[in-house]
mmCIF file of C-alpha atoms and ligand atoms in Angstrom:
data_model
loop_
_atom_site.group_PDB
_atom_site.id
_atom_site.type_symbol
_atom_site.label_atom_id
_atom_site.label_comp_id
_atom_site.label_asym_id
_atom_site.label_seq_id
_atom_site.Cartn_x
_atom_site.Cartn_y
_atom_site.Cartn_z
ATOM 1 C CA MET A 1 34.357 29.710 -80.248
ATOM 2 C CA THR A 2 32.268 29.511 -83.373
ATOM 3 C CA GLU A 3 34.126 32.432 -84.943
ATOM 4 C CA ALA A 4 37.462 31.049 -83.899
ATOM 5 C CA ALA A 5 36.589 27.620 -85.164
ATOM 6 C CA LEU A 6 35.603 28.995 -88.538
ATOM 7 C CA LYS A 7 38.693 31.194 -88.707
ATOM 8 C CA ASN A 8 40.848 28.106 -88.377
ATOM 9 C CA LYS A 9 39.115 26.568 -91.337
ATOM 10 C CA ASN A 10 42.392 26.287 -93.244
ATOM 11 C CA ASP A 11 43.732 23.840 -90.669
ATOM 12 C CA MET A 12 40.588 21.787 -90.980
ATOM 13 C CA THR A 13 40.798 20.589 -94.554
ATOM 14 C CA ASN A 14 41.929 17.098 -93.811
ATOM 15 C CA ILE A 15 39.935 15.860 -90.823
ATOM 16 C CA PRO A 16 40.110 12.064 -90.581
ATOM 17 C CA PHE A 17 36.896 10.108 -89.957
ATOM 18 C CA ILE A 18 38.841 7.807 -87.641
ATOM 19 C CA ASP A 19 42.366 8.875 -86.649
ATOM 20 C CA LEU A 20 44.462 5.740 -86.290
ATOM 21 C CA ASN A 21 47.661 7.753 -86.690
ATOM 22 C CA ALA A 22 47.017 9.733 -83.520
ATOM 23 C CA GLN A 23 46.670 6.494 -81.594
ATOM 24 C CA ARG A 24 49.813 5.097 -83.160
ATOM 25 C CA ALA A 25 51.761 8.218 -82.263
ATOM 26 C CA ARG A 26 50.716 7.799 -78.626
ATOM 27 C CA ILE A 27 52.036 4.236 -78.318
ATOM 28 C CA GLU A 28 54.523 4.177 -81.168
ATOM 29 C CA LYS A 29 57.442 2.825 -79.129
ATOM 30 C CA GLU A 30 55.355 0.078 -77.553
ATOM 31 C CA ILE A 31 53.839 -0.988 -80.880
ATOM 32 C CA ASP A 32 57.201 -0.999 -82.665
ATOM 33 C CA LYS A 33 58.721 -3.070 -79.900
ATOM 34 C CA ALA A 34 55.788 -5.484 -79.912
ATOM 35 C CA VAL A 35 55.866 -5.981 -83.678
ATOM 36 C CA LEU A 36 59.636 -6.455 -83.767
ATOM 37 C CA GLY A 37 59.375 -8.782 -80.801
ATOM 38 C CA ALA A 38 56.880 -10.947 -82.676
ATOM 39 C CA VAL A 39 59.038 -10.925 -85.821
ATOM 40 C CA HIS A 40 62.230 -11.774 -83.931
ATOM 41 C CA GLY A 41 60.416 -14.318 -81.789
ATOM 42 C CA GLY A 42 59.706 -16.393 -84.870
ATOM 43 C CA ALA A 43 56.502 -18.011 -83.546
ATOM 44 C CA TYR A 44 54.379 -16.448 -86.275
ATOM 45 C CA ILE A 45 51.427 -18.792 -85.833
ATOM 46 C CA MET A 46 49.862 -19.188 -82.373
ATOM 47 C CA GLY A 47 52.877 -17.687 -80.663
ATOM 48 C CA PRO A 48 52.944 -16.835 -76.932
ATOM 49 C CA GLN A 49 51.436 -13.380 -77.668
ATOM 50 C CA VAL A 50 48.209 -15.063 -78.809
ATOM 51 C CA LYS A 51 47.837 -16.862 -75.473
ATOM 52 C CA GLN A 52 48.708 -13.703 -73.567
ATOM 53 C CA LEU A 53 46.170 -11.648 -75.500
ATOM 54 C CA GLU A 54 43.425 -14.228 -74.948
ATOM 55 C CA LYS A 55 44.140 -14.104 -71.223
ATOM 56 C CA ASP A 56 44.076 -10.276 -71.187
ATOM 57 C CA LEU A 57 40.885 -10.097 -73.254
ATOM 58 C CA ALA A 58 39.045 -12.699 -71.184
ATOM 59 C CA GLU A 59 39.925 -10.750 -68.062
ATOM 60 C CA PHE A 60 38.786 -7.467 -69.601
ATOM 61 C CA ALA A 61 35.490 -8.947 -70.819
ATOM 62 C CA GLY A 62 34.851 -10.927 -67.651
ATOM 63 C CA ALA A 63 34.492 -14.177 -69.603
ATOM 64 C CA LYS A 64 36.007 -17.559 -68.740
ATOM 65 C CA HIS A 65 37.304 -18.237 -72.262
ATOM 66 C CA CYS A 66 38.548 -16.041 -75.073
ATOM 67 C CA ILE A 67 39.193 -17.742 -78.408
ATOM 68 C CA SER A 68 40.962 -15.379 -80.784
ATOM 69 C CA CYS A 69 40.554 -15.867 -84.521
ATOM 70 C CA SER A 70 41.125 -14.440 -87.982
ATOM 71 C CA SER A 71 38.220 -11.941 -88.218
ATOM 72 C CA GLY A 72 34.899 -10.909 -86.752
ATOM 73 C CA THR A 73 33.123 -12.712 -89.569
ATOM 74 C CA ASP A 74 35.061 -15.921 -88.895
ATOM 75 C CA SER A 75 34.263 -15.685 -85.195
ATOM 76 C CA LEU A 76 30.530 -15.558 -85.991
ATOM 77 C CA LEU A 77 30.959 -18.384 -88.474
ATOM 78 C CA MET A 78 32.894 -20.593 -86.067
ATOM 79 C CA PHE A 79 30.125 -20.520 -83.491
ATOM 80 C CA LEU A 80 27.485 -21.268 -86.119
ATOM 81 C CA MET A 81 29.603 -24.171 -87.396
ATOM 82 C CA SER A 82 29.671 -25.552 -83.852
ATOM 83 C CA GLN A 83 25.871 -25.714 -83.820
ATOM 84 C CA ASN A 84 25.445 -28.154 -86.753
ATOM 85 C CA LEU A 85 22.481 -26.239 -88.163
ATOM 86 C CA LYS A 86 20.025 -27.672 -90.673
ATOM 87 C CA GLN A 87 18.121 -26.162 -93.569
ATOM 88 C CA ASN A 88 14.944 -25.671 -91.552
ATOM 89 C CA ASP A 89 16.716 -23.940 -88.661
ATOM 90 C CA VAL A 90 16.191 -20.205 -88.329
ATOM 91 C CA VAL A 91 18.538 -17.617 -86.858
ATOM 92 C CA PHE A 92 17.204 -14.124 -86.105
ATOM 93 C CA VAL A 93 19.344 -11.097 -86.912
ATOM 94 C CA PRO A 94 18.619 -7.361 -86.933
ATOM 95 C CA ASP A 95 17.756 -6.056 -90.401
ATOM 96 C CA PHE A 96 19.831 -2.936 -89.778
ATOM 97 C CA THR A 97 23.411 -4.211 -89.444
ATOM 98 C CA PHE A 98 26.581 -4.967 -91.370
ATOM 99 C CA ILE A 99 26.062 -7.787 -93.865
ATOM 100 C CA ALA A 100 28.393 -10.216 -92.035
ATOM 101 C CA THR A 101 25.810 -10.778 -89.288
ATOM 102 C CA ALA A 102 23.413 -12.360 -91.801
ATOM 103 C CA GLU A 103 25.980 -13.799 -94.187
ATOM 104 C CA VAL A 104 27.365 -16.352 -91.747
ATOM 105 C CA VAL A 105 23.911 -17.857 -91.205
ATOM 106 C CA SER A 106 23.595 -18.424 -94.949
ATOM 107 C CA MET A 107 27.095 -19.872 -95.089
ATOM 108 C CA VAL A 108 26.147 -22.730 -92.752
ATOM 109 C CA GLY A 109 22.988 -23.419 -94.762
ATOM 110 C CA ALA A 110 20.439 -22.208 -92.212
ATOM 111 C CA GLN A 111 17.717 -19.591 -92.717
ATOM 112 C CA THR A 112 18.042 -15.939 -91.783
ATOM 113 C CA PHE A 113 15.111 -14.016 -90.343
ATOM 114 C CA ALA A 114 15.694 -10.243 -90.546
ATOM 115 C CA VAL A 115 14.032 -8.508 -87.589
ATOM 116 C CA ASP A 116 13.329 -4.797 -87.229
ATOM 117 C CA VAL A 117 15.247 -2.544 -84.827
ATOM 118 C CA GLU A 118 14.475 0.210 -82.319
ATOM 119 C CA LYS A 119 14.782 3.781 -83.498
ATOM 120 C CA ASP A 120 16.481 5.038 -80.338
ATOM 121 C CA THR A 121 19.267 2.470 -80.003
ATOM 122 C CA PHE A 122 19.422 1.177 -83.624
ATOM 123 C CA ASN A 123 19.345 -2.326 -82.084
ATOM 124 C CA LEU A 124 17.153 -5.437 -82.349
ATOM 125 C CA ASP A 125 13.580 -4.728 -81.198
ATOM 126 C CA PRO A 126 12.654 -7.427 -78.628
ATOM 127 C CA GLN A 127 8.928 -7.160 -79.403
ATOM 128 C CA GLU A 128 9.629 -7.703 -83.079
ATOM 129 C CA LEU A 129 11.878 -10.653 -82.191
ATOM 130 C CA GLN A 130 8.941 -12.180 -80.313
ATOM 131 C CA ASN A 131 6.706 -11.661 -83.360
ATOM 132 C CA ALA A 132 9.338 -13.101 -85.684
ATOM 133 C CA VAL A 133 9.727 -16.258 -83.575
ATOM 134 C CA SER A 134 5.941 -16.804 -83.755
ATOM 135 C CA SER A 135 5.932 -16.182 -87.490
ATOM 136 C CA ALA A 136 8.804 -18.622 -88.078
ATOM 137 C CA LYS A 137 7.000 -21.302 -86.092
ATOM 138 C CA GLU A 138 3.799 -20.727 -88.076
ATOM 139 C CA LYS A 139 5.785 -21.239 -91.260
ATOM 140 C CA GLY A 140 6.966 -24.609 -89.951
ATOM 141 C CA LEU A 141 10.536 -23.414 -89.404
ATOM 142 C CA ASN A 142 12.677 -24.245 -86.387
ATOM 143 C CA PRO A 143 13.947 -21.187 -84.457
ATOM 144 C CA VAL A 144 17.369 -21.988 -82.931
ATOM 145 C CA GLY A 145 19.161 -18.759 -82.142
ATOM 146 C CA VAL A 146 19.445 -15.005 -82.264
ATOM 147 C CA ILE A 147 22.392 -12.727 -83.074
ATOM 148 C CA PRO A 148 21.789 -9.321 -81.452
ATOM 149 C CA VAL A 149 24.207 -6.651 -82.672
ATOM 150 C CA ASP A 150 25.651 -3.853 -80.520
ATOM 151 C CA LEU A 151 25.309 -1.408 -83.362
ATOM 152 C CA PHE A 152 27.571 1.664 -83.291
ATOM 153 C CA GLY A 153 28.829 0.432 -79.910
ATOM 154 C CA HIS A 154 25.534 0.518 -78.010
ATOM 155 C CA PRO A 155 24.699 -2.797 -76.289
ATOM 156 C CA ALA A 156 21.540 -4.535 -77.479
ATOM 157 C CA ASP A 157 18.663 -4.978 -75.019
ATOM 158 C CA TYR A 158 20.023 -8.307 -73.752
ATOM 159 C CA GLU A 159 17.705 -8.556 -70.758
ATOM 160 C CA ALA A 160 14.572 -8.429 -72.892
ATOM 161 C CA ILE A 161 16.116 -10.626 -75.592
ATOM 162 C CA LYS A 162 17.176 -13.218 -73.027
ATOM 163 C CA LYS A 163 13.602 -13.545 -71.744
ATOM 164 C CA ILE A 164 12.389 -14.360 -75.249
ATOM 165 C CA SER A 165 15.329 -16.656 -75.958
ATOM 166 C CA ASP A 166 14.794 -18.595 -72.734
ATOM 167 C CA GLU A 167 11.116 -18.973 -73.482
ATOM 168 C CA HIS A 168 11.803 -20.457 -76.930
ATOM 169 C CA GLY A 169 15.062 -22.291 -76.271
ATOM 170 C CA LEU A 170 17.189 -20.039 -78.472
ATOM 171 C CA TRP A 171 20.890 -19.452 -77.976
ATOM 172 C CA ILE A 172 22.204 -15.874 -78.035
ATOM 173 C CA MET A 173 25.387 -14.952 -79.872
ATOM 174 C CA ALA A 174 26.138 -11.269 -79.298
ATOM 175 C CA ASP A 175 27.702 -9.705 -82.403
ATOM 176 C CA SER A 176 29.810 -7.179 -80.559
ATOM 177 C CA ALA A 177 32.121 -6.297 -83.443
ATOM 178 C CA GLN A 178 31.294 -2.656 -82.701
ATOM 179 C CA GLY A 179 30.336 -2.968 -79.050
ATOM 180 C CA PHE A 180 33.387 -4.452 -77.350
ATOM 181 C CA GLY A 181 34.136 -2.253 -74.349
ATOM 182 C CA GLY A 182 30.490 -1.345 -73.721
ATOM 183 C CA SER A 183 28.401 -2.541 -70.792
ATOM 184 C CA LEU A 184 24.826 -2.981 -69.687
ATOM 185 C CA ASN A 185 23.675 -2.748 -66.063
ATOM 186 C CA GLY A 186 27.229 -3.123 -64.826
ATOM 187 C CA LYS A 187 27.956 -6.218 -66.936
ATOM 188 C CA LYS A 188 30.474 -5.915 -69.743
ATOM 189 C CA VAL A 189 29.614 -6.886 -73.274
ATOM 190 C CA GLY A 190 31.066 -10.408 -73.382
ATOM 191 C CA GLN A 191 29.001 -11.612 -70.435
ATOM 192 C CA TRP A 192 25.511 -11.254 -71.852
ATOM 193 C CA GLY A 193 25.071 -13.887 -74.513
ATOM 194 C CA ASP A 194 25.830 -17.612 -74.498
ATOM 195 C CA ILE A 195 28.701 -16.429 -76.605
ATOM 196 C CA THR A 196 30.015 -13.024 -77.701
ATOM 197 C CA SER A 197 31.829 -12.283 -80.920
ATOM 198 C CA THR A 198 34.020 -9.297 -81.684
ATOM 199 C CA SER A 199 36.187 -7.950 -84.497
ATOM 200 C CA PHE A 200 39.612 -6.319 -84.485
ATOM 201 C CA PHE A 201 39.234 -4.803 -87.950
ATOM 202 C CA PRO A 202 41.331 -1.597 -87.783
ATOM 203 C CA ALA A 203 38.347 0.786 -87.624
ATOM 204 C CA LYS A 204 36.562 -1.007 -84.752
ATOM 205 C CA PRO A 205 36.908 0.446 -81.238
ATOM 206 C CA LEU A 206 39.635 -2.118 -80.457
ATOM 207 C CA GLY A 207 41.358 -2.707 -83.792
ATOM 208 C CA CYS A 208 44.592 -4.341 -84.905
ATOM 209 C CA TYR A 209 46.635 -3.637 -88.067
ATOM 210 C CA GLY A 210 44.864 -6.172 -90.238
ATOM 211 C CA ASP A 211 42.039 -8.651 -89.721
ATOM 212 C CA GLY A 212 41.282 -10.298 -86.428
ATOM 213 C CA GLY A 213 38.456 -11.331 -84.149
ATOM 214 C CA ALA A 214 37.585 -13.183 -80.954
ATOM 215 C CA LEU A 215 34.875 -15.177 -79.214
ATOM 216 C CA PHE A 216 34.013 -15.084 -75.507
ATOM 217 C CA THR A 217 32.172 -17.762 -73.578
ATOM 218 C CA ASP A 218 31.968 -19.352 -70.121
ATOM 219 C CA ASN A 219 31.123 -22.754 -71.632
ATOM 220 C CA ASP A 220 34.179 -25.106 -71.405
ATOM 221 C CA GLU A 221 32.886 -27.648 -73.883
ATOM 222 C CA LEU A 222 31.961 -25.025 -76.467
ATOM 223 C CA ALA A 223 35.361 -23.344 -76.047
ATOM 224 C CA ASP A 224 37.085 -26.660 -76.853
ATOM 225 C CA VAL A 225 34.991 -27.122 -80.001
ATOM 226 C CA LEU A 226 35.771 -23.555 -81.134
ATOM 227 C CA ARG A 227 39.516 -24.067 -80.609
ATOM 228 C CA SER A 228 39.220 -27.189 -82.734
ATOM 229 C CA LEU A 229 37.230 -25.412 -85.469
ATOM 230 C CA ARG A 230 39.885 -22.687 -85.568
ATOM 231 C CA VAL A 231 42.485 -25.228 -86.757
ATOM 232 C CA HIS A 232 40.795 -27.497 -89.310
ATOM 233 C CA GLY A 233 38.671 -29.329 -86.764
ATOM 234 C CA LYS A 234 41.687 -30.747 -84.977
ATOM 235 C CA GLY A 235 41.323 -33.483 -82.363
ATOM 236 C CA THR A 236 44.291 -34.533 -80.260
ATOM 237 C CA ASP A 237 46.632 -32.926 -82.807
ATOM 238 C CA LYS A 238 46.281 -31.037 -86.062
ATOM 239 C CA TYR A 239 46.544 -34.176 -88.202
ATOM 240 C CA ASP A 240 43.717 -35.815 -86.268
ATOM 241 C CA ASN A 241 40.614 -34.140 -87.710
ATOM 242 C CA VAL A 242 37.441 -34.846 -85.808
ATOM 243 C CA ARG A 243 35.195 -32.260 -87.498
ATOM 244 C CA VAL A 244 35.215 -30.007 -90.554
ATOM 245 C CA GLY A 245 36.902 -26.765 -89.549
ATOM 246 C CA LEU A 246 38.731 -23.717 -90.843
ATOM 247 C CA ASN A 247 42.089 -22.041 -90.841
ATOM 248 C CA ALA A 248 40.912 -19.168 -88.656
ATOM 249 C CA ARG A 249 43.824 -18.272 -86.399
ATOM 250 C CA LEU A 250 44.840 -14.781 -85.291
ATOM 251 C CA ASP A 251 48.399 -13.899 -86.373
ATOM 252 C CA THR A 252 50.965 -13.600 -83.596
ATOM 253 C CA VAL A 253 51.978 -10.137 -84.811
ATOM 254 C CA GLN A 254 48.369 -8.911 -84.571
ATOM 255 C CA ALA A 255 48.092 -10.348 -81.057
ATOM 256 C CA ALA A 256 51.269 -8.481 -80.082
ATOM 257 C CA ILE A 257 49.762 -5.225 -81.360
ATOM 258 C CA LEU A 258 46.441 -5.842 -79.604
ATOM 259 C CA ILE A 259 48.157 -6.503 -76.253
ATOM 260 C CA GLU A 260 49.517 -2.942 -76.397
ATOM 261 C CA LYS A 261 46.284 -1.406 -77.683
ATOM 262 C CA LEU A 262 44.205 -3.110 -74.977
ATOM 263 C CA LYS A 263 46.297 -1.362 -72.312
ATOM 264 C CA ILE A 264 45.049 2.059 -73.413
ATOM 265 C CA PHE A 265 41.569 0.886 -74.397
ATOM 266 C CA PRO A 266 39.819 1.793 -71.087
ATOM 267 C CA ASP A 267 41.225 5.301 -71.360
ATOM 268 C CA GLU A 268 40.119 5.519 -75.006
ATOM 269 C CA LEU A 269 36.579 4.483 -74.066
ATOM 270 C CA ILE A 270 36.396 7.436 -71.670
ATOM 271 C CA ALA A 271 37.690 9.746 -74.410
ATOM 272 C CA ARG A 272 35.055 8.418 -76.839
ATOM 273 C CA GLN A 273 32.322 9.102 -74.275
ATOM 274 C CA ASN A 274 33.613 12.667 -73.871
ATOM 275 C CA VAL A 275 33.509 13.195 -77.626
ATOM 276 C CA ALA A 276 29.946 11.827 -77.744
ATOM 277 C CA ASP A 277 28.903 14.087 -74.830
ATOM 278 C CA ARG A 278 30.290 17.163 -76.549
ATOM 279 C CA TYR A 279 28.507 16.323 -79.801
ATOM 280 C CA ASN A 280 25.259 15.641 -77.936
ATOM 281 C CA ASN A 281 25.422 18.900 -75.986
ATOM 282 C CA ALA A 282 26.091 20.935 -79.083
ATOM 283 C CA LEU A 283 23.756 19.248 -81.563
ATOM 284 C CA SER A 284 20.748 17.828 -79.729
ATOM 285 C CA ASP A 285 18.652 20.966 -80.373
ATOM 286 C CA ASP A 286 19.318 20.781 -84.113
ATOM 287 C CA VAL A 287 19.105 17.090 -84.959
ATOM 288 C CA LYS A 288 18.285 13.672 -83.438
ATOM 289 C CA THR A 289 21.459 12.730 -81.546
ATOM 290 C CA PRO A 290 22.202 9.232 -80.226
ATOM 291 C CA ALA A 291 21.196 8.556 -76.615
ATOM 292 C CA LEU A 292 22.222 5.806 -74.210
ATOM 293 C CA ALA A 293 19.537 3.450 -72.901
ATOM 294 C CA LYS A 294 19.227 3.277 -69.115
ATOM 295 C CA GLY A 295 22.094 1.262 -67.632
ATOM 296 C CA ALA A 296 24.080 1.208 -70.890
ATOM 297 C CA THR A 297 27.586 2.408 -71.687
ATOM 298 C CA SER A 298 28.666 2.473 -75.320
ATOM 299 C CA ALA A 299 31.982 1.830 -77.043
ATOM 300 C CA TRP A 300 30.947 4.572 -79.502
ATOM 301 C CA ALA A 301 32.188 2.768 -82.595
ATOM 302 C CA GLN A 302 30.203 5.373 -84.527
ATOM 303 C CA TYR A 303 28.474 8.623 -83.661
ATOM 304 C CA THR A 304 25.296 8.514 -85.717
ATOM 305 C CA LEU A 305 22.654 11.191 -86.265
ATOM 306 C CA ILE A 306 19.151 10.809 -87.676
ATOM 307 C CA LEU A 307 18.581 13.658 -90.112
ATOM 308 C CA PRO A 308 15.183 15.389 -90.217
ATOM 309 C CA GLY A 309 12.928 14.699 -93.219
ATOM 310 C CA ASN A 310 13.555 18.080 -94.848
ATOM 311 C CA ILE A 311 17.302 17.525 -95.105
ATOM 312 C CA ASN A 312 18.620 15.695 -98.143
ATOM 313 C CA ARG A 313 21.353 13.358 -96.899
ATOM 314 C CA ALA A 314 23.499 13.521 -100.024
ATOM 315 C CA ASP A 315 23.418 17.344 -99.958
ATOM 316 C CA PHE A 316 24.195 17.398 -96.243
ATOM 317 C CA SER A 317 27.127 15.078 -96.729
ATOM 318 C CA ALA A 318 28.389 17.117 -99.725
ATOM 319 C CA LYS A 319 28.256 20.346 -97.693
ATOM 320 C CA CYS A 320 30.211 18.742 -94.879
ATOM 321 C CA LYS A 321 32.757 17.414 -97.346
ATOM 322 C CA GLU A 322 33.163 20.815 -99.020
ATOM 323 C CA ASN A 323 34.195 22.114 -95.626
ATOM 324 C CA GLY A 324 36.611 19.280 -94.950
ATOM 325 C CA VAL A 325 34.335 17.212 -92.706
ATOM 326 C CA PRO A 326 34.031 13.551 -93.714
ATOM 327 C CA THR A 327 30.785 11.692 -93.004
ATOM 328 C CA ALA A 328 29.692 8.093 -93.624
ATOM 329 C CA VAL A 329 26.427 6.208 -94.011
ATOM 330 C CA TYR A 330 26.109 3.012 -91.972
ATOM 331 C CA TYR A 331 24.069 1.434 -93.553
ATOM 332 C CA PRO A 332 22.467 2.611 -96.786
ATOM 333 C CA LEU A 333 20.430 -0.608 -97.160
ATOM 334 C CA PRO A 334 18.853 -2.950 -94.619
ATOM 335 C CA ILE A 335 19.810 -6.634 -95.043
ATOM 336 C CA SER A 336 16.364 -7.391 -96.497
ATOM 337 C CA ARG A 337 16.968 -4.833 -99.297
ATOM 338 C CA GLN A 338 20.241 -6.429 -100.377
ATOM 339 C CA THR A 339 20.076 -8.313 -103.676
ATOM 340 C CA ALA A 340 21.647 -11.377 -102.052
ATOM 341 C CA TYR A 341 18.926 -11.312 -99.364
ATOM 342 C CA LYS A 342 15.826 -10.563 -101.420
ATOM 343 C CA ASP A 343 14.259 -13.836 -100.198
ATOM 344 C CA VAL A 344 15.193 -13.423 -96.520
ATOM 345 C CA ASN A 345 12.441 -14.087 -93.953
ATOM 346 C CA VAL A 346 10.765 -10.920 -92.655
ATOM 347 C CA LEU A 347 7.464 -10.230 -90.910
ATOM 348 C CA ASP A 348 4.505 -9.403 -93.182
ATOM 349 C CA HIS A 349 4.554 -5.743 -92.147
ATOM 350 C CA GLY A 350 8.205 -5.464 -93.185
ATOM 351 C CA ASN A 351 10.836 -3.608 -91.179
ATOM 352 C CA PRO A 352 9.786 0.052 -91.299
ATOM 353 C CA VAL A 353 12.319 1.321 -88.732
ATOM 354 C CA SER A 354 15.227 -0.288 -90.584
ATOM 355 C CA GLU A 355 13.944 1.248 -93.825
ATOM 356 C CA PHE A 356 13.626 4.650 -92.163
ATOM 357 C CA LEU A 357 17.081 4.539 -90.573
ATOM 358 C CA SER A 358 18.813 3.388 -93.744
ATOM 359 C CA LYS A 359 17.509 6.537 -95.466
ATOM 360 C CA ARG A 360 18.154 9.019 -92.652
ATOM 361 C CA VAL A 361 21.275 8.088 -90.669
ATOM 362 C CA ILE A 362 24.655 9.728 -91.043
ATOM 363 C CA SER A 363 27.785 9.286 -88.947
ATOM 364 C CA LEU A 364 30.269 11.995 -87.944
ATOM 365 C CA PRO A 365 33.994 11.654 -87.232
ATOM 366 C CA MET A 366 34.394 9.714 -83.967
ATOM 367 C CA HIS A 367 37.596 8.548 -82.316
ATOM 368 C CA PRO A 368 39.332 9.037 -78.954
ATOM 369 C CA TYR A 369 41.789 11.615 -80.307
ATOM 370 C CA LEU A 370 39.303 14.143 -81.662
ATOM 371 C CA ASP A 371 40.451 17.404 -80.040
ATOM 372 C CA ASN A 372 37.981 20.064 -78.909
ATOM 373 C CA GLU A 373 38.970 22.597 -81.541
ATOM 374 C CA THR A 374 38.482 20.186 -84.425
ATOM 375 C CA GLN A 375 35.253 18.917 -82.917
ATOM 376 C CA ASP A 376 33.914 22.457 -82.507
ATOM 377 C CA TYR A 377 34.693 23.091 -86.149
ATOM 378 C CA ILE A 378 32.867 19.887 -87.172
ATOM 379 C CA ILE A 379 29.894 20.931 -85.032
ATOM 380 C CA GLN A 380 29.722 24.332 -86.716
ATOM 381 C CA VAL A 381 29.918 22.817 -90.200
ATOM 382 C CA VAL A 382 27.148 20.353 -89.295
ATOM 383 C CA LYS A 383 24.960 23.130 -87.890
ATOM 384 C CA ASN A 384 25.441 25.170 -91.053
ATOM 385 C CA ALA A 385 24.648 22.191 -93.270
ATOM 386 C CA LEU A 386 21.433 21.606 -91.309
ATOM 387 C CA VAL A 387 20.018 25.097 -91.887
ATOM 388 C CA SER A 388 20.988 25.770 -95.482
HETATM 389 C C1 PLP B 401 32.767 -5.336 -88.710
HETATM 390 C C2 PLP B 401 31.592 -6.160 -88.373
HETATM 391 C C3 PLP B 401 31.580 -7.559 -88.550
HETATM 392 C C4 PLP B 401 32.675 -8.302 -89.238
HETATM 393 O O1 PLP B 401 33.937 -8.152 -88.718
HETATM 394 P P1 PLP B 401 35.210 -8.413 -89.660
HETATM 395 O O2 PLP B 401 36.332 -8.468 -88.688
HETATM 396 O O3 PLP B 401 35.298 -7.275 -90.612
HETATM 397 O O4 PLP B 401 35.008 -9.716 -90.343
HETATM 398 C C5 PLP B 401 30.470 -8.255 -88.130
HETATM 399 N N1 PLP B 401 29.406 -7.634 -87.598
HETATM 400 C C6 PLP B 401 29.377 -6.303 -87.422
HETATM 401 C C7 PLP B 401 28.177 -5.686 -86.797
HETATM 402 C C8 PLP B 401 30.449 -5.514 -87.820
HETATM 403 O O5 PLP B 401 30.405 -4.192 -87.654
#
C-alpha cells in the first residue's frame, strides 16, 4: 500500500484540507433546488426555511428550542447580552480556543478569565476551572458563567464542569461551534449546558455557504429573549423595542442549504469517525494521536496531532506541503498570549498546557470524503516527515 500510495504521488498534488466540493457533488441537485426555491420563494429574511431548519436542528440536538442566527460569534454574543453582565462579572473560557470564545465576553463589558486545558482532550480542565473560580473570588470579582469549548469536535467534560458550576452558581454556555454532532454519555451536544451555541461557518462540521449559527436551550423564557435580541430587541413587533438587540438573523437561503446538509450529517459523522480511526491506527506509534474520552463521540472538526519535541513544526509542515499535503495550526497562540488579551485574568502559575499545545499541535486533512487511497498517501507523507 505504501509503495502504491507513493507511486500515485502525481495524483496527490492538490489534496484539500477540507473538501466541500465533494460534499456538494453528492447533494448537488438537492442544494440547487433548495437555493433556487429560496430565491423564487422571495421570503429572503426569516422565510419558512428558517423555521423548518430550527425545528430539524432542535430535534437533532434533542433541545426544546433552536434559535438560528447570523454566526457562531453572534450566537455566543446574544446569550451574553441576555445576561446583563457588569464590569465585575467574570466569565471563564479555555485559554486554548478560537478568539471568538473570549471576544464576546469583552464585547459585553465583562471580564474574561482564561483557564488552562487538558492535554488529552484539548478542552477546559475542570480542576483548573475550580482554581480559577477561587482566584477570581479572592480578587473580589464575581464569577457568573463558564463557556466550555468542544475543541476539534470533542465534547468538553460537562459532567465535571457542571459540578463546579452548580457549586458556584455559574451558568454554562457550551461553545459547540466545532462540536455539533458529538455526544457525551449518550447525550448529544446541545443538551449539556444551560445553553449551547454552534456555528455554520463553511468549514465547521455542519456548515452553510456563508455565515450562520444557532443556539439551543430548553429554557422557554431565555428562548424568547434570544429571539428578541436577534431582531433589535423587538417586543410585540419589530418597531416595539424592549431591549437593545442586534440584527442577527440567519438568511433564508442559508437555512435552505442547511436543511439539505443536515439530512446527510449523521452519515458524515460516521465517515469522519472512520477517517479518524484510520489515522489513529496508522499513526499512533509514531506521534501523539487524538483519543476520545470515555463515553464521548466527536464531530471531528479537526484531526490534531501533538508533535514530539524533536520535530520542528514549521519544517514538518513544509515537508508535508512539498508533498502536496496541507496542514494547519489551530491555534498558534493561546488567548492569554494575544495582544488584545495581554491583561486577561489567568492563574498565577499561568496556563502551561495551553502554551505547550500552541507550540506543538498540527492538524491534518479531515473531512467525510477523504478516500482511503488519499488518506494512505497522507499517512505516508506524515510518517516520512516525522523521521527525517
Ligand atoms: C468558529 C468558532 C466560533 C465562531 O463562529 P463563527 O461562525 O465563525 O462566528 C466560535 N468558537 C469556536 C470554538 C469556533 O471554532
